[in-house]
Amino acid sequence: MKSTMQEVDLTIGSILQHGTVVHHDSEVVTATADGTRSQSYGGLGARAAQLANALRALGISGDDRVGTFQWNNAEHLEAYLAIPSMGAVLHTLNIRLFPEQLVYVANHAEDKVIIVDDSLVPLLAPQLAQMTTVNHVLVAGPDAAAADLDSLRASGKQVLIYDDLLAEQPTSFDWPEVDERSAAAMCYTSGTTGNPKGVVYSHRSAWLHSQAACTGNVAGLTFADRVLPIVPMFHANSWGLAYAALMSGASLCMPDRWLQAEPLTRFMNASLPTVSGAVPTIWNDVLLYLDQHPELAPKSLRLILCGGSAVPVSLQKALLDRHGLLVKQAWGMTETSPLASVSGEPLGVEGEEIWAYRGLQGRPLVGVQARIVADDGSVLPADGVSVGELEVRGPWVTATYYNSDDPEVAEKFDNGWLRTGDVGSLDRYHHISLSDRAKDVIKSGGEWISSVDLENALMGHPSVKEAAVIGIPDEKWQERPLAAVVLKEGASATPEELRNHLAESFAKWQLPDAFSFIPAVPRTSVGKFDKKVIRKQYNSGELLVDQP
Amino acid sequence: MKSTMQEVDLTIGSILQHGTVVHHDSEVVTATADGTRSQSYGGLGARAAQLANALRALGISGDDRVGTFQWNNAEHLEAYLAIPSMGAVLHTLNIRLFPEQLVYVANHAEDKVIIVDDSLVPLLAPQLAQMTTVNHVLVAGPDAAAADLDSLRASGKQVLIYDDLLAEQPTSFDWPEVDERSAAAMCYTSGTTGNPKGVVYSHRSAWLHSQAACTGNVAGLTFADRVLPIVPMFHANSWGLAYAALMSGASLCMPDRWLQAEPLTRFMNASLPTVSGAVPTIWNDVLLYLDQHPELAPKSLRLILCGGSAVPVSLQKALLDRHGLLVKQAWGMTETSPLASVSGEPLGVEGEEIWAYRGLQGRPLVGVQARIVADDGSVLPADGVSVGELEVRGPWVTATYYNSDDPEVAEKFDNGWLRTGDVGSLDRYHHISLSDRAKDVIKSGGEWISSVDLENALMGHPSVKEAAVIGIPDEKWQERPLAAVVLKEGASATPEELRNHLAESFAKWQLPDAFSFIPAVPRTSVGKFDKKVIRKQYNSGELLVDQP
């Protein structure tokens, strides 16, 4: 029996149309060096049409890829809307990739045009000549004319000023009908081995994922909200917040390059966001800053979405108790668009017990399914105890990588499910509890020790700023934990003291045998702890190790 | 360029799985004669599996239709979940249809099985023999065994007790993979002419529509909510609230047949809903009751969705000012699933000005597009002034009717858009402002007079309970308005007084020339004002007319 429903596709074009017409007086506010600049969504619609006209004039057609090398700002939002809506594919380039990775992804995606922020010209220019498919570079931002355009021109590409180019174009565009399953955007994920791998989002996946962000269990966005995506727009769709804002009519507050605690706090007090999203590191910095300046706590914020790595309960508690800021942990990855689950204690759970749930990665969003799979491929029960690899499935979860020749790609998928590489358990509510990355788990005497649990507990110690725990080879136990610890400025702690602190929550056999005090935890290009580097330092004898 | 996303369908099965596992301790509470009965969502999952097994055993396969003839209760929810999830099609029969219409729709849909509430047996039994495709009748509810089963058996159909049948079945079912574009449910809409016409919802349309109900701009449902759908589950999916509850984990409060103000208020105070949905008539009755018993105002309610007919501002104001109950007007029809727009004043609108917006039908939900079309087929500007027929488009809007042989069906659609039969305008935010049904507009001297605007203003008079305005033939002006007015019990008003009241908001030429005081406004089988009947009474001279 056929349904009688209309065949109407879920497209970015429909988000553009809705947001810029129905919510034409909502606004995008962008941080500047000394204040803010604003654009109404109505004006944004006109600018998106101008950008589409300009790109068409430069020869962009079909599913050509247009790269962006931009911070979170109004121009990047214009690209988010115009490029997929005209049928082309938005490729958000991660400005923090290592140079050779950046060149690799631009060439692999075959980007034809790159839009670059004026402030990022020096970072792009040295690699541009090697980006063989790129013909045009558009320099965006209020100071584009003052940027070092010659450094870009040295690549032989045609370099244009974004604002000048748009100014010549009509403010309407004949947006095409687009199939919802066609490519809308792509984002590369940089594993620790091999080349970065491309995830290609469809119009449908972006629509569904962003609508999920608008539901009550995630951010419950309304047109009265103001959303501050601190998570970069070059990271997995900035968690869907940009499109979600246009869908709900919420205004956007864009921090541009001002991500340090002090200017960020100033921007929050100027732009009055109600909802924000960022990785724990950012909130950790904001917390330290607010502890010094409690009068600057951004009172407009009703909700902080936090994810990208495990969100320590100590951080959540400190933000709530000391500054009235509510954190909700979200979990996902580039491959899951990324929002796949959000934390939240079940009904009836109160008092201190809530923290046992807020420290988890949360329950899957409707549409997303999660399961735990053992080494032998069997599906384990959702009993809160059985530990294995987390696998997920859903309409905004990737099924493969774009044109990858990496022989390991097949291993990332399990019969229609994405193998996340994360190890953990599900409880009977399907709360996801991740204990480690599969490759970071410490295998000691036949038991598994979670490096992440130890790190979280260490970061709950008042003297500890950051901690990374790795497994080091051990003759008797196969592996034993080593904790690499960064102390807060001016603070001190001995290995013995830290071991005693951990002994309150861990069994004796789980405690680290060795400690190393380091000045900073090495990070990957996307800002995650790079334990590979610590392991290398340990193996080469570079790491100063203290045994309590 | 192909996206790399997984092909995962949006299905009722995924809602069933999510709601009954991830939110297994949410509950459905059903009103009884003397209290409530409860079922956890976990238990609901088991019951849905038992129902699917039972229906399979009765021969239901493929896209066979299963009819429900039920109030809002736990058993109807089981049918909502099990029938589409097993691949069959849920046909919600409107218990208020006239007998011949009821027989027509059951035969037209070819229902094989009907599930009937114990309390509704007397209403179904007389028509059952004429329902030629029906083989089995399942009698549901705590008092099924005590129902007059013989009256059903007289039809020759096999009659079974629902609970007994389920009790024999396993509590798990091998739910099939279902194509999201296949039929999930159907609902007939009874026009004023011709046979009822069937709308067939797909899994996709139901999923998207219900997810929209969970977004912040509609009801922003979370798993901490408790949803009271007073709007019947046999009316256009009960506005998506049943599935939305399972998607968000919100609990459900089901009023069963206790829809009168007094038991309904008692049920609200017992089941503590946070969000409810019903037509204005219900809230009008509740208002009158609460005015007598202000201490019974349901304080748990944070939001009332109200629609089905225009929601008078006077009703919204009274509920808010006198009882702290916030009303949000929603607009839609069976053909739009139904949620298509919700009201809400733009940012910055405050004080008395908000009521100008809350009296409108609101802005389209993201995914739904609205436009105003003139008699000549041209699209009119969204300027708040141009009046024409409202047309809508979207993934949960119907494109046709099921197997209809009505020659007028083609006229209901306009090149991919649904012609709503409503007349109104769009402002620059695309706020829908409906002034009338196309067929009820009064055409006076070349100008249009809105019968609905006059009705709303009349119902704002303290003595008026209800009012219906029709056009009556006039030699000079073609048509002139006549107001049929129902006074509140014990209240009195003269035509002159009502005319003076209207003169505050209307031009003189728009005021009714004639008034008729009637005991009640005649209603259609779905409870809407039936102006056809008033016109007939006028034409036959039955109506007592007063001219001020």
CSV table of N, CA and C in Angstrom, one decimal, chain A residues 1-8 10 17-18 21-25 63 65 89 180-181 183 186 199-202 204-205 207-208 211-212 214-217 220-224 247-248 345 347 363-366 369 392-400 402 416 418 428-430, chain B residues 1-8 10 17-18 21-25 63 65 89 180-181 183 186 199-202 204-205 207-208 211-212 214-217 220-224 247-248 345 347 363-366 392-400 402 416 418 428-430:
chain,number,residue,atom,x,y,z
A,1,MET,N,0.9,-1.2,0.0
A,1,MET,CA,0.0,0.0,0.0
A,1,MET,C,0.9,1.2,0.0
A,2,LYS,N,0.6,2.1,-0.9
A,2,LYS,CA,1.5,3.3,-1.0
A,2,LYS,C,1.0,4.4,-0.1
A,3,SER,N,1.9,5.1,0.5
A,3,SER,CA,1.4,6.3,1.3
A,3,SER,C,1.0,7.4,0.3
A,4,THR,N,0.2,8.3,0.8
A,4,THR,CA,-0.2,9.4,0.0
A,4,THR,C,0.6,10.7,0.2
A,5,MET,N,1.7,10.5,0.9
A,5,MET,CA,2.5,11.7,1.3
A,5,MET,C,3.3,12.3,0.1
A,6,GLN,N,3.5,13.6,0.2
A,6,GLN,CA,4.3,14.3,-0.8
A,6,GLN,C,5.7,13.8,-0.8
A,7,GLU,N,6.4,13.8,-1.9
A,7,GLU,CA,7.8,13.5,-2.0
A,7,GLU,C,8.6,14.8,-1.8
A,8,VAL,N,8.9,15.2,-0.6
A,8,VAL,CA,9.6,16.4,-0.4
A,8,VAL,C,10.9,16.1,0.3
A,10,LEU,N,14.6,16.4,2.3
A,10,LEU,CA,15.1,17.1,3.4
A,10,LEU,C,16.5,17.6,3.0
A,17,GLN,N,16.0,28.3,3.3
A,17,GLN,CA,14.8,29.0,3.0
A,17,GLN,C,14.0,29.3,4.3
A,18,HIS,N,13.9,28.3,5.2
A,18,HIS,CA,13.2,28.5,6.4
A,18,HIS,C,13.8,29.6,7.3
A,21,VAL,N,13.8,33.3,5.9
A,21,VAL,CA,12.5,33.9,5.7
A,21,VAL,C,11.7,34.0,7.0
A,22,VAL,N,11.4,32.8,7.5
A,22,VAL,CA,10.6,32.7,8.7
A,22,VAL,C,11.2,33.4,9.9
A,23,HIS,N,12.6,33.3,9.9
A,23,HIS,CA,13.3,33.9,11.1
A,23,HIS,C,14.2,35.0,10.6
A,24,HIS,N,13.7,35.8,9.7
A,24,HIS,CA,14.6,36.8,9.0
A,24,HIS,C,15.2,37.8,10.0
A,25,ASP,N,14.6,38.0,11.1
A,25,ASP,CA,15.2,39.0,12.0
A,25,ASP,C,16.0,38.4,13.2
A,63,ASP,N,28.5,18.6,-8.5
A,63,ASP,CA,28.9,18.4,-7.1
A,63,ASP,C,30.3,18.8,-6.8
A,65,ARG,N,33.5,20.4,-5.3
A,65,ARG,CA,33.8,20.7,-3.9
A,65,ARG,C,34.4,22.1,-3.7
A,89,VAL,N,29.4,20.8,-2.9
A,89,VAL,CA,29.7,20.1,-1.7
A,89,VAL,C,30.7,21.0,-0.9
A,180,GLU,N,17.8,14.4,-1.5
A,180,GLU,CA,18.3,14.4,-0.1
A,180,GLU,C,19.5,13.5,0.2
A,181,ARG,N,19.6,12.5,-0.6
A,181,ARG,CA,20.7,11.5,-0.4
A,181,ARG,C,22.0,11.9,-1.1
A,183,ALA,N,25.4,14.3,-1.7
A,183,ALA,CA,26.4,14.8,-0.8
A,183,ALA,C,26.2,16.3,-0.6
A,186,MET,N,31.6,17.6,3.4
A,186,MET,CA,32.5,16.5,3.8
A,186,MET,C,33.5,17.0,4.9
A,199,VAL,N,34.6,11.7,5.5
A,199,VAL,CA,33.2,11.4,5.7
A,199,VAL,C,32.3,12.3,4.9
A,200,VAL,N,31.4,11.8,4.1
A,200,VAL,CA,30.5,12.6,3.3
A,200,VAL,C,29.1,12.6,3.8
A,201,TYR,N,28.7,13.8,4.3
A,201,TYR,CA,27.3,13.9,4.8
A,201,TYR,C,26.4,14.2,3.7
A,202,SER,N,25.2,13.6,3.8
A,202,SER,CA,24.1,13.9,2.8
A,202,SER,C,23.3,15.1,3.3
A,204,ARG,N,20.1,14.8,3.7
A,204,ARG,CA,19.3,14.1,4.7
A,204,ARG,C,19.9,14.0,6.0
A,205,SER,N,21.1,13.5,6.0
A,205,SER,CA,21.8,13.3,7.3
A,205,SER,C,22.0,14.6,8.1
A,207,TRP,N,20.2,17.3,7.8
A,207,TRP,CA,18.9,17.8,8.2
A,207,TRP,C,18.4,17.1,9.5
A,208,LEU,N,18.5,15.7,9.4
A,208,LEU,CA,18.0,14.9,10.6
A,208,LEU,C,18.8,15.2,11.8
A,211,GLN,N,18.1,18.7,13.2
A,211,GLN,CA,16.8,18.7,13.8
A,211,GLN,C,16.8,18.0,15.2
A,212,ALA,N,17.6,17.0,15.3
A,212,ALA,CA,17.8,16.3,16.6
A,212,ALA,C,18.3,17.2,17.6
A,214,CYS,N,17.7,20.2,17.9
A,214,CYS,CA,16.6,21.1,18.3
A,214,CYS,C,15.6,20.5,19.3
A,215,THR,N,15.7,19.2,19.5
A,215,THR,CA,14.7,18.5,20.3
A,215,THR,C,15.0,18.7,21.8
A,216,GLY,N,14.0,18.6,22.6
A,216,GLY,CA,14.1,18.9,24.0
A,216,GLY,C,15.2,18.1,24.7
A,217,ASN,N,15.5,16.8,24.4
A,217,ASN,CA,16.5,16.1,25.1
A,217,ASN,C,17.9,16.5,24.7
A,220,GLY,N,16.9,21.6,22.8
A,220,GLY,CA,15.5,22.2,22.9
A,220,GLY,C,15.5,23.6,22.3
A,221,LEU,N,16.2,23.8,21.2
A,221,LEU,CA,16.3,25.2,20.7
A,221,LEU,C,15.0,25.8,20.2
A,222,THR,N,14.8,27.1,20.6
A,222,THR,CA,13.7,27.8,20.1
A,222,THR,C,14.2,29.1,19.4
A,223,PHE,N,13.3,29.9,18.8
A,223,PHE,CA,13.8,31.1,18.2
A,223,PHE,C,14.2,32.2,19.2
A,224,ALA,N,13.9,31.9,20.5
A,224,ALA,CA,14.4,32.8,21.5
A,224,ALA,C,15.8,32.5,22.0
A,247,MET,N,17.3,26.3,11.6
A,247,MET,CA,16.0,25.5,11.7
A,247,MET,C,15.1,26.0,12.7
A,248,SER,N,15.7,26.4,13.9
A,248,SER,CA,14.8,26.8,15.0
A,248,SER,C,14.6,28.3,15.1
A,345,GLU,N,20.5,12.1,33.8
A,345,GLU,CA,20.1,11.0,34.8
A,345,GLU,C,18.7,10.6,34.6
A,347,LEU,N,14.8,9.7,35.4
A,347,LEU,CA,13.8,10.3,36.3
A,347,LEU,C,13.9,9.7,37.7
A,363,ARG,N,22.5,8.6,26.7
A,363,ARG,CA,21.6,7.7,26.0
A,363,ARG,C,21.6,8.1,24.5
A,364,PRO,N,21.5,7.1,23.6
A,364,PRO,CA,21.4,7.4,22.2
A,364,PRO,C,20.2,8.3,21.9
A,365,LEU,N,20.4,9.2,20.9
A,365,LEU,CA,19.3,10.0,20.4
A,365,LEU,C,18.3,9.1,19.7
A,366,VAL,N,17.1,9.4,19.6
A,366,VAL,CA,16.1,8.6,18.8
A,366,VAL,C,16.6,8.6,17.4
A,369,GLN,N,21.1,3.8,17.1
A,369,GLN,CA,21.1,2.6,18.0
A,369,GLN,C,22.6,2.3,18.4
A,392,VAL,N,27.7,1.7,16.5
A,392,VAL,CA,26.4,2.5,16.4
A,392,VAL,C,25.9,2.4,15.0
A,393,ARG,N,24.6,2.8,14.8
A,393,ARG,CA,23.9,2.7,13.6
A,393,ARG,C,22.9,3.8,13.5
A,394,GLY,N,22.7,4.4,12.4
A,394,GLY,CA,21.6,5.4,12.3
A,394,GLY,C,21.8,6.2,11.0
A,395,PRO,N,20.7,7.0,10.7
A,395,PRO,CA,20.7,7.8,9.4
A,395,PRO,C,21.7,8.9,9.3
A,396,TRP,N,22.4,9.2,10.4
A,396,TRP,CA,23.5,10.2,10.3
A,396,TRP,C,24.8,9.6,10.8
A,397,VAL,N,25.0,8.3,10.6
A,397,VAL,CA,26.2,7.6,10.9
A,397,VAL,C,26.8,7.1,9.6
A,398,THR,N,28.1,7.2,9.5
A,398,THR,CA,28.7,6.9,8.2
A,398,THR,C,28.8,5.4,8.0
A,399,ALA,N,28.7,5.0,6.7
A,399,ALA,CA,28.8,3.5,6.4
A,399,ALA,C,30.1,3.2,5.8
A,400,THR,N,30.9,4.2,5.4
A,400,THR,CA,32.2,4.0,4.8
A,400,THR,C,33.0,5.3,4.8
A,402,TYR,N,35.2,8.1,2.2
A,402,TYR,CA,35.2,8.5,0.8
A,402,TYR,C,36.4,8.1,0.0
A,416,GLY,N,26.9,-3.1,8.5
A,416,GLY,CA,26.0,-2.0,8.6
A,416,GLY,C,26.1,-1.2,9.9
A,418,LEU,N,28.8,1.0,12.5
A,418,LEU,CA,30.1,1.6,12.6
A,418,LEU,C,30.8,1.1,13.9
A,428,ARG,N,21.0,-0.7,31.2
A,428,ARG,CA,19.7,-1.2,30.7
A,428,ARG,C,18.9,0.0,30.1
A,429,TYR,N,19.3,1.2,30.3
A,429,TYR,CA,18.7,2.4,29.6
A,429,TYR,C,19.5,2.7,28.3
A,430,HIS,N,20.5,1.9,28.1
A,430,HIS,CA,21.5,2.1,27.0
A,430,HIS,C,22.3,3.4,27.2
B,1,MET,N,28.5,13.0,-6.6
B,1,MET,CA,29.2,12.5,-5.4
B,1,MET,C,28.3,11.8,-4.4
B,2,LYS,N,28.5,10.6,-4.1
B,2,LYS,CA,27.7,9.9,-3.1
B,2,LYS,C,28.0,10.2,-1.7
B,3,SER,N,27.0,10.3,-0.9
B,3,SER,CA,27.3,10.5,0.5
B,3,SER,C,27.8,9.2,1.1
B,4,THR,N,28.5,9.2,2.2
B,4,THR,CA,28.9,7.9,2.8
B,4,THR,C,28.0,7.4,3.9
B,5,MET,N,26.9,8.1,4.1
B,5,MET,CA,26.0,7.8,5.2
B,5,MET,C,25.3,6.4,5.1
B,6,GLN,N,25.0,5.8,6.2
B,6,GLN,CA,24.2,4.6,6.2
B,6,GLN,C,22.8,4.8,5.7
B,7,GLU,N,22.3,3.7,5.1
B,7,GLU,CA,20.9,3.7,4.7
B,7,GLU,C,20.1,3.2,5.8
B,8,VAL,N,19.6,4.0,6.7
B,8,VAL,CA,18.7,3.6,7.8
B,8,VAL,C,17.4,4.3,7.7
B,10,LEU,N,13.6,5.7,8.5
B,10,LEU,CA,12.9,6.3,9.6
B,10,LEU,C,11.6,5.6,9.8
B,17,GLN,N,11.3,0.7,19.3
B,17,GLN,CA,12.6,0.2,19.9
B,17,GLN,C,13.2,1.2,20.9
B,18,HIS,N,13.3,2.4,20.4
B,18,HIS,CA,13.9,3.5,21.2
B,18,HIS,C,13.1,3.7,22.5
B,21,VAL,N,13.0,0.7,25.1
B,21,VAL,CA,14.3,0.3,25.7
B,21,VAL,C,14.9,1.4,26.4
B,22,VAL,N,15.2,2.5,25.7
B,22,VAL,CA,16.0,3.6,26.2
B,22,VAL,C,15.2,4.3,27.3
B,23,HIS,N,13.9,4.3,27.2
B,23,HIS,CA,13.0,5.0,28.1
B,23,HIS,C,12.0,4.0,28.8
B,24,HIS,N,12.6,2.8,29.1
B,24,HIS,CA,11.7,1.7,29.6
B,24,HIS,C,11.0,2.0,30.9
B,25,ASP,N,11.4,3.0,31.7
B,25,ASP,CA,10.7,3.2,32.9
B,25,ASP,C,9.8,4.5,32.8
B,63,ASP,N,0.7,-5.6,4.0
B,63,ASP,CA,0.2,-4.3,4.4
B,63,ASP,C,-1.3,-4.3,4.7
B,65,ARG,N,-4.8,-4.0,6.6
B,65,ARG,CA,-5.2,-2.9,7.5
B,65,ARG,C,-5.9,-3.5,8.7
B,89,VAL,N,-0.9,-1.9,8.4
B,89,VAL,CA,-1.3,-0.5,8.4
B,89,VAL,C,-2.4,-0.2,9.4
B,180,GLU,N,10.8,3.2,4.7
B,180,GLU,CA,10.2,4.4,5.3
B,180,GLU,C,9.1,5.0,4.5
B,181,ARG,N,9.1,4.7,3.2
B,181,ARG,CA,8.0,5.3,2.4
B,181,ARG,C,6.8,4.5,2.3
B,183,ALA,N,3.3,2.6,3.7
B,183,ALA,CA,2.2,3.0,4.5
B,183,ALA,C,2.4,2.6,6.0
B,186,MET,N,-3.5,5.2,8.4
B,186,MET,CA,-4.4,5.9,7.6
B,186,MET,C,-5.5,6.5,8.4
B,199,VAL,N,-6.3,9.6,4.0
B,199,VAL,CA,-4.9,10.1,4.0
B,199,VAL,C,-4.1,8.9,4.5
B,200,VAL,N,-3.0,8.5,3.8
B,200,VAL,CA,-2.2,7.4,4.2
B,200,VAL,C,-0.8,8.0,4.6
B,201,TYR,N,-0.5,7.9,5.8
B,201,TYR,CA,0.8,8.4,6.3
B,201,TYR,C,1.9,7.3,6.1
B,202,SER,N,3.1,7.7,5.8
B,202,SER,CA,4.2,6.8,5.7
B,202,SER,C,4.9,6.7,7.0
B,204,ARG,N,8.0,7.4,7.3
B,204,ARG,CA,8.8,8.6,7.2
B,204,ARG,C,8.1,9.8,7.7
B,205,SER,N,6.8,10.0,7.2
B,205,SER,CA,6.1,11.2,7.5
B,205,SER,C,5.8,11.2,9.0
B,207,TRP,N,7.4,9.7,11.4
B,207,TRP,CA,8.7,10.0,12.2
B,207,TRP,C,9.0,11.4,12.2
B,208,LEU,N,9.1,12.0,11.0
B,208,LEU,CA,9.5,13.4,10.9
B,208,LEU,C,8.5,14.3,11.6
B,211,GLN,N,8.9,13.9,15.4
B,211,GLN,CA,10.2,14.5,15.9
B,211,GLN,C,10.0,16.0,15.9
B,212,ALA,N,9.3,16.6,14.9
B,212,ALA,CA,9.0,18.0,15.0
B,212,ALA,C,8.3,18.4,16.2
B,214,CYS,N,8.8,17.3,19.0
B,214,CYS,CA,9.7,17.3,20.1
B,214,CYS,C,10.7,18.5,20.1
B,215,THR,N,10.6,19.3,19.1
B,215,THR,CA,11.6,20.4,19.0
B,215,THR,C,11.1,21.6,19.8
B,216,GLY,N,12.0,22.4,20.2
B,216,GLY,CA,11.8,23.5,21.1
B,216,GLY,C,10.6,24.4,20.7
B,217,ASN,N,10.5,24.7,19.4
B,217,ASN,CA,9.5,25.6,19.0
B,217,ASN,C,8.1,25.0,19.0
B,220,GLY,N,9.0,21.0,22.6
B,220,GLY,CA,10.3,20.8,23.3
B,220,GLY,C,10.3,19.6,24.3
B,221,LEU,N,9.7,18.5,23.9
B,221,LEU,CA,9.5,17.4,24.8
B,221,LEU,C,10.8,16.8,25.3
B,222,THR,N,10.9,16.5,26.6
B,222,THR,CA,12.1,15.8,27.1
B,222,THR,C,11.5,14.5,27.9
B,223,PHE,N,12.4,13.7,28.3
B,223,PHE,CA,12.0,12.5,29.0
B,223,PHE,C,11.4,12.8,30.4
B,224,ALA,N,11.6,14.1,30.8
B,224,ALA,CA,11.0,14.5,32.1
B,224,ALA,C,9.5,15.0,31.9
B,247,MET,N,9.4,8.9,21.4
B,247,MET,CA,10.7,9.4,20.8
B,247,MET,C,11.5,10.1,21.9
B,248,SER,N,10.8,10.9,22.7
B,248,SER,CA,11.5,11.7,23.7
B,248,SER,C,11.6,11.1,25.0
B,345,GLU,N,4.9,35.0,19.2
B,345,GLU,CA,5.2,36.3,18.8
B,345,GLU,C,6.7,36.4,18.5
B,347,LEU,N,10.5,37.8,18.5
B,347,LEU,CA,11.4,38.4,19.5
B,347,LEU,C,11.1,39.9,19.6
B,363,ARG,N,3.8,30.4,12.6
B,363,ARG,CA,4.8,30.2,11.6
B,363,ARG,C,4.9,28.7,11.2
B,364,PRO,N,5.2,28.4,9.9
B,364,PRO,CA,5.4,27.0,9.5
B,364,PRO,C,6.5,26.4,10.2
B,365,LEU,N,6.4,25.1,10.6
B,365,LEU,CA,7.5,24.4,11.1
B,365,LEU,C,8.6,24.2,10.1
B,366,VAL,N,9.8,24.0,10.5
B,366,VAL,CA,10.9,23.8,9.5
B,366,VAL,C,10.5,22.5,8.7
B,392,VAL,N,0.1,24.5,1.2
B,392,VAL,CA,1.2,24.0,2.0
B,392,VAL,C,1.9,22.8,1.3
B,393,ARG,N,3.2,22.6,1.7
B,393,ARG,CA,4.0,21.6,1.1
B,393,ARG,C,5.0,21.1,2.1
B,394,GLY,N,5.3,19.8,2.1
B,394,GLY,CA,6.2,19.3,3.1
B,394,GLY,C,6.2,17.8,3.1
B,395,PRO,N,7.2,17.2,3.8
B,395,PRO,CA,7.3,15.8,3.8
B,395,PRO,C,6.2,15.1,4.6
B,396,TRP,N,5.4,15.8,5.4
B,396,TRP,CA,4.3,15.2,6.1
B,396,TRP,C,3.0,15.8,5.7
B,397,VAL,N,2.9,16.2,4.4
B,397,VAL,CA,1.7,16.8,3.8
B,397,VAL,C,1.3,15.8,2.7
B,398,THR,N,0.0,15.6,2.6
B,398,THR,CA,-0.5,14.6,1.7
B,398,THR,C,-0.5,15.2,0.2
B,399,ALA,N,-0.2,14.3,-0.7
B,399,ALA,CA,-0.2,14.6,-2.1
B,399,ALA,C,-1.4,14.2,-2.9
B,400,THR,N,-2.2,13.4,-2.2
B,400,THR,CA,-3.5,12.9,-2.8
B,400,THR,C,-4.3,12.2,-1.8
B,402,TYR,N,-6.4,8.4,-0.8
B,402,TYR,CA,-6.3,7.0,-1.1
B,402,TYR,C,-7.4,6.5,-1.9
B,416,GLY,N,1.8,19.9,-6.7
B,416,GLY,CA,2.7,19.5,-5.6
B,416,GLY,C,2.4,20.1,-4.3
B,418,LEU,N,-0.6,21.3,-1.4
B,418,LEU,CA,-2.0,21.0,-0.9
B,418,LEU,C,-2.7,22.3,-0.8
B,428,ARG,N,5.4,38.9,6.8
B,428,ARG,CA,6.8,38.7,6.3
B,428,ARG,C,7.5,37.7,7.0
B,429,TYR,N,7.1,37.3,8.2
B,429,TYR,CA,7.6,36.1,8.9
B,429,TYR,C,7.0,34.8,8.5
B,430,HIS,N,6.0,34.9,7.6
B,430,HIS,CA,5.2,33.8,7.2
B,430,HIS,C,4.3,33.3,8.3
